[in-house]
mmCIF file of C-alpha atoms in Angstrom:
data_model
loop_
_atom_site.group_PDB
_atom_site.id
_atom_site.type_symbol
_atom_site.label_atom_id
_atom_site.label_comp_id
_atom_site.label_asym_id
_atom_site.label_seq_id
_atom_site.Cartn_x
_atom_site.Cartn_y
_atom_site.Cartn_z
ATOM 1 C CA UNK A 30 97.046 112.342 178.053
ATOM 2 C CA UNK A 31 100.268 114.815 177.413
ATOM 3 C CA UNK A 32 99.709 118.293 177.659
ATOM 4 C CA UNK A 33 98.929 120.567 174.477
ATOM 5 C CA UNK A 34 101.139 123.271 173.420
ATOM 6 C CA UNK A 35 100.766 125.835 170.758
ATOM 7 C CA UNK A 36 103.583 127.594 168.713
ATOM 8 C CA UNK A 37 103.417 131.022 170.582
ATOM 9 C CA UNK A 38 103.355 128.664 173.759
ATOM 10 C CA UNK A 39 107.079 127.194 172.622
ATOM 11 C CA UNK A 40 108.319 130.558 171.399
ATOM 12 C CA UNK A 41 108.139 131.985 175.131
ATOM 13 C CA UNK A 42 110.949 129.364 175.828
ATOM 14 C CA UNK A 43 114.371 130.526 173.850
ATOM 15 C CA UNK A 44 116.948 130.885 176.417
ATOM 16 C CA UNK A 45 119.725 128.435 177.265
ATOM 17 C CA UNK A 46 117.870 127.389 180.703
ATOM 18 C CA UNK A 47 114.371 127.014 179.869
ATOM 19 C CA UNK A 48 114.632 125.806 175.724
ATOM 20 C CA UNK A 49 111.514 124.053 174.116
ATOM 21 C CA UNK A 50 111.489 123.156 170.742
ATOM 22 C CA UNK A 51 109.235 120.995 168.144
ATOM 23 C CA UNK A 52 110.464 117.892 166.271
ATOM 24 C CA UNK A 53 107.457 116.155 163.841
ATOM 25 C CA UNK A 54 104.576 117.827 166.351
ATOM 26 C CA UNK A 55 105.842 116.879 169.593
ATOM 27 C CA UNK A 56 107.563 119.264 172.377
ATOM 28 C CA UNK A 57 110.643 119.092 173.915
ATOM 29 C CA UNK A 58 112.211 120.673 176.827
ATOM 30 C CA UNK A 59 116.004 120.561 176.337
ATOM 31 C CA UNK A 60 117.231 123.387 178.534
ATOM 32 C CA UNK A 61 119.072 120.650 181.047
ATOM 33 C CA UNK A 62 120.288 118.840 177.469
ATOM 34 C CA UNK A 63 122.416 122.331 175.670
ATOM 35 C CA UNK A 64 125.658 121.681 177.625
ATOM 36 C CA UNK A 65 125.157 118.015 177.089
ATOM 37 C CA UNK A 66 124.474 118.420 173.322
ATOM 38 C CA UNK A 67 127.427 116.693 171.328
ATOM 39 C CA UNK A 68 126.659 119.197 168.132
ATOM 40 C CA UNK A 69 127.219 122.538 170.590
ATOM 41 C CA UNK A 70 124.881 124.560 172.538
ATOM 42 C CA UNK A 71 125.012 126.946 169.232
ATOM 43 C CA UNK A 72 122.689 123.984 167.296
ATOM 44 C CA UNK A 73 119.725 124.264 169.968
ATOM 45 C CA UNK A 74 119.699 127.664 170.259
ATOM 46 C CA UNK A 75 119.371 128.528 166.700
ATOM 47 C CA UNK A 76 116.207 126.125 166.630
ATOM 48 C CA UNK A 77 114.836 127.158 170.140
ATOM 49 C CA UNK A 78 111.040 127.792 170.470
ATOM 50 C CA UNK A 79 110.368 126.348 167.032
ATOM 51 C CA UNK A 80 110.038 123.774 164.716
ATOM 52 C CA UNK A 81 113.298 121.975 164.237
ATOM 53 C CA UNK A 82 111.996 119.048 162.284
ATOM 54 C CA UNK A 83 114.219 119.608 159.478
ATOM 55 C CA UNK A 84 117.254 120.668 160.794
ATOM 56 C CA UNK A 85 116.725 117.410 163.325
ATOM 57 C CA UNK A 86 116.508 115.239 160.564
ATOM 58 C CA UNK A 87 118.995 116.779 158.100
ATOM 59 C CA UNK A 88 121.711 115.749 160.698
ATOM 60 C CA UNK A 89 120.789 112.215 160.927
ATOM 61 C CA UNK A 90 121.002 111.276 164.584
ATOM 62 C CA UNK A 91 121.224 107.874 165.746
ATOM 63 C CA UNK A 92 119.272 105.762 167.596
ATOM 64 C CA UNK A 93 120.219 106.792 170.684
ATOM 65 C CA UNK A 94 119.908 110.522 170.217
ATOM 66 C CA UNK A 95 116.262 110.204 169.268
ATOM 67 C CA UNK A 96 116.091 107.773 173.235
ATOM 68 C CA UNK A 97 117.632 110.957 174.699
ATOM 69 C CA UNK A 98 114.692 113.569 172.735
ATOM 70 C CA UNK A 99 112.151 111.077 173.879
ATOM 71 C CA UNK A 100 113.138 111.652 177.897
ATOM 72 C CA UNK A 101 113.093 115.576 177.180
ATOM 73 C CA UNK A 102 109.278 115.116 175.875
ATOM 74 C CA UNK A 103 106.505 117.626 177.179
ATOM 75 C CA UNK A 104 104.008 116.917 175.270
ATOM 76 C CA UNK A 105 102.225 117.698 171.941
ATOM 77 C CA UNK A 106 102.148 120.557 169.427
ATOM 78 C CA UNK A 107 98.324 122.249 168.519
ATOM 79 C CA UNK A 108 99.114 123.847 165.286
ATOM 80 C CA UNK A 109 96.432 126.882 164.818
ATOM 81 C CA UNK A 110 95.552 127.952 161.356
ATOM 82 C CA UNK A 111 98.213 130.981 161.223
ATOM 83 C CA UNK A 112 100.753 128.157 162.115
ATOM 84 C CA UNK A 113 102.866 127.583 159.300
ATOM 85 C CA UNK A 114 102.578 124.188 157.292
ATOM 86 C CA UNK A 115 104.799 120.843 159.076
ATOM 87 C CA UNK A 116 107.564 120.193 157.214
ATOM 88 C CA UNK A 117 107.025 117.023 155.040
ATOM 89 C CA UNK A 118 109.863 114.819 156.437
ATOM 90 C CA UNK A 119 110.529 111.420 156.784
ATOM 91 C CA UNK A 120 112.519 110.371 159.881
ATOM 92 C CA UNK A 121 116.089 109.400 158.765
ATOM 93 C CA UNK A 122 116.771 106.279 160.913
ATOM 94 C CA UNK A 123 120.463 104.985 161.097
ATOM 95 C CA UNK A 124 120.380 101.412 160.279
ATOM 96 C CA UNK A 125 121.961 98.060 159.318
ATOM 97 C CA UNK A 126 120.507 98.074 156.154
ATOM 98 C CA UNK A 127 122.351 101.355 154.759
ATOM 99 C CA UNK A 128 125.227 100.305 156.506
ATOM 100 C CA UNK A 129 124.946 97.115 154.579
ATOM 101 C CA UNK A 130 124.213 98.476 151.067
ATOM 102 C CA UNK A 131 127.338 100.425 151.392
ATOM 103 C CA UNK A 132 129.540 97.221 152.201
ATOM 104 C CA UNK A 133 127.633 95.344 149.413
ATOM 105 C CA UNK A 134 128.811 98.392 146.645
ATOM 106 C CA UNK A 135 132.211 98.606 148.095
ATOM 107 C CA UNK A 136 132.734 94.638 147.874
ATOM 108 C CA UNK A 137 131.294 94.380 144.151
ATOM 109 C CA UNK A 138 133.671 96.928 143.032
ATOM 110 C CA UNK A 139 136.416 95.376 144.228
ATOM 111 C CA UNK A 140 135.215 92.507 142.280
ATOM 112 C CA UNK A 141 135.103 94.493 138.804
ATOM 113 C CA UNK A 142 138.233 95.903 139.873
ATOM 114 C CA UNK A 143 140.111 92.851 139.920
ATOM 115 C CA UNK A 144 138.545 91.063 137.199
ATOM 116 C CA UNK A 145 139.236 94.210 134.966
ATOM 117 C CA UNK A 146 142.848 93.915 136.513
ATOM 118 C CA UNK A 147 142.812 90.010 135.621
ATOM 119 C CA UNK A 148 141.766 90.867 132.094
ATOM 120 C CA UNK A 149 144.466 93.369 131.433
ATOM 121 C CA UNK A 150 146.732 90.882 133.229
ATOM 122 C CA UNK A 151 145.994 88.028 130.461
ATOM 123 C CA UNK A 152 146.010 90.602 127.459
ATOM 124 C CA UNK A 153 149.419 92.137 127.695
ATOM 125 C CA UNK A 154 151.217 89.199 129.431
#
């Protein structure tokens, strides 16, 4: 079983060597990560010893970003009932599909395009 931490337990970790911080109720230890971290060292320490669920999510990070959070893991998050509320996210995944849906759009456009440009062709030629 992984340990239990409590809000006030992460806050007492905010400095650039010993940073914890909370990503959809589990805790993280990334003070070896902050020189490592391809968004800056300014990104964790503006979410360190709290709840960066959003701010983790609203960047997107890949596949492999979310490997590297799950090797900083130190356990979970008891929320007391003065904690505030989780933040109702959804974890954005990169992934073929959106990739795909993109390249599908872009491809049928190009199909309207030129079969607008084939009309125009045959009207004024």
């Amino acid at each position: 079983m992984s340990a239990e931490y409590t809000l006030a337990d992460v806050k007492e970790h905010q400095s650039k060597k010993d940073l914890w911080l909370v990503v959809h109720d589990m805790v993280y230890s990334c003070g070896d990560f902050v020189d490592e971290h391809p968004g800056g060292e300014e990104v964790l320490m503006d979410v360190a010893g709290q709840d960066a669920t959003l701010a983790f999510e609203d960047v997107g990070h890949s596949d492999e970003a979310r490997e590297i959070l799950n090797g900083l893991l130190v356990g979970t998050l008891k929320r007391t009932a003065s904690d505030p509320k989780p933040p109702v996210t959804t974890p954005s995944f990169t992934s073929q599909t959106q990739s795909n849906d993109a390249g599908t759009t872009l491809y049928a456009f190009i199909f309207v395009a030129a079969l607008v440009a084939l009309g125009a062709y045959k009207m004024y030629a």
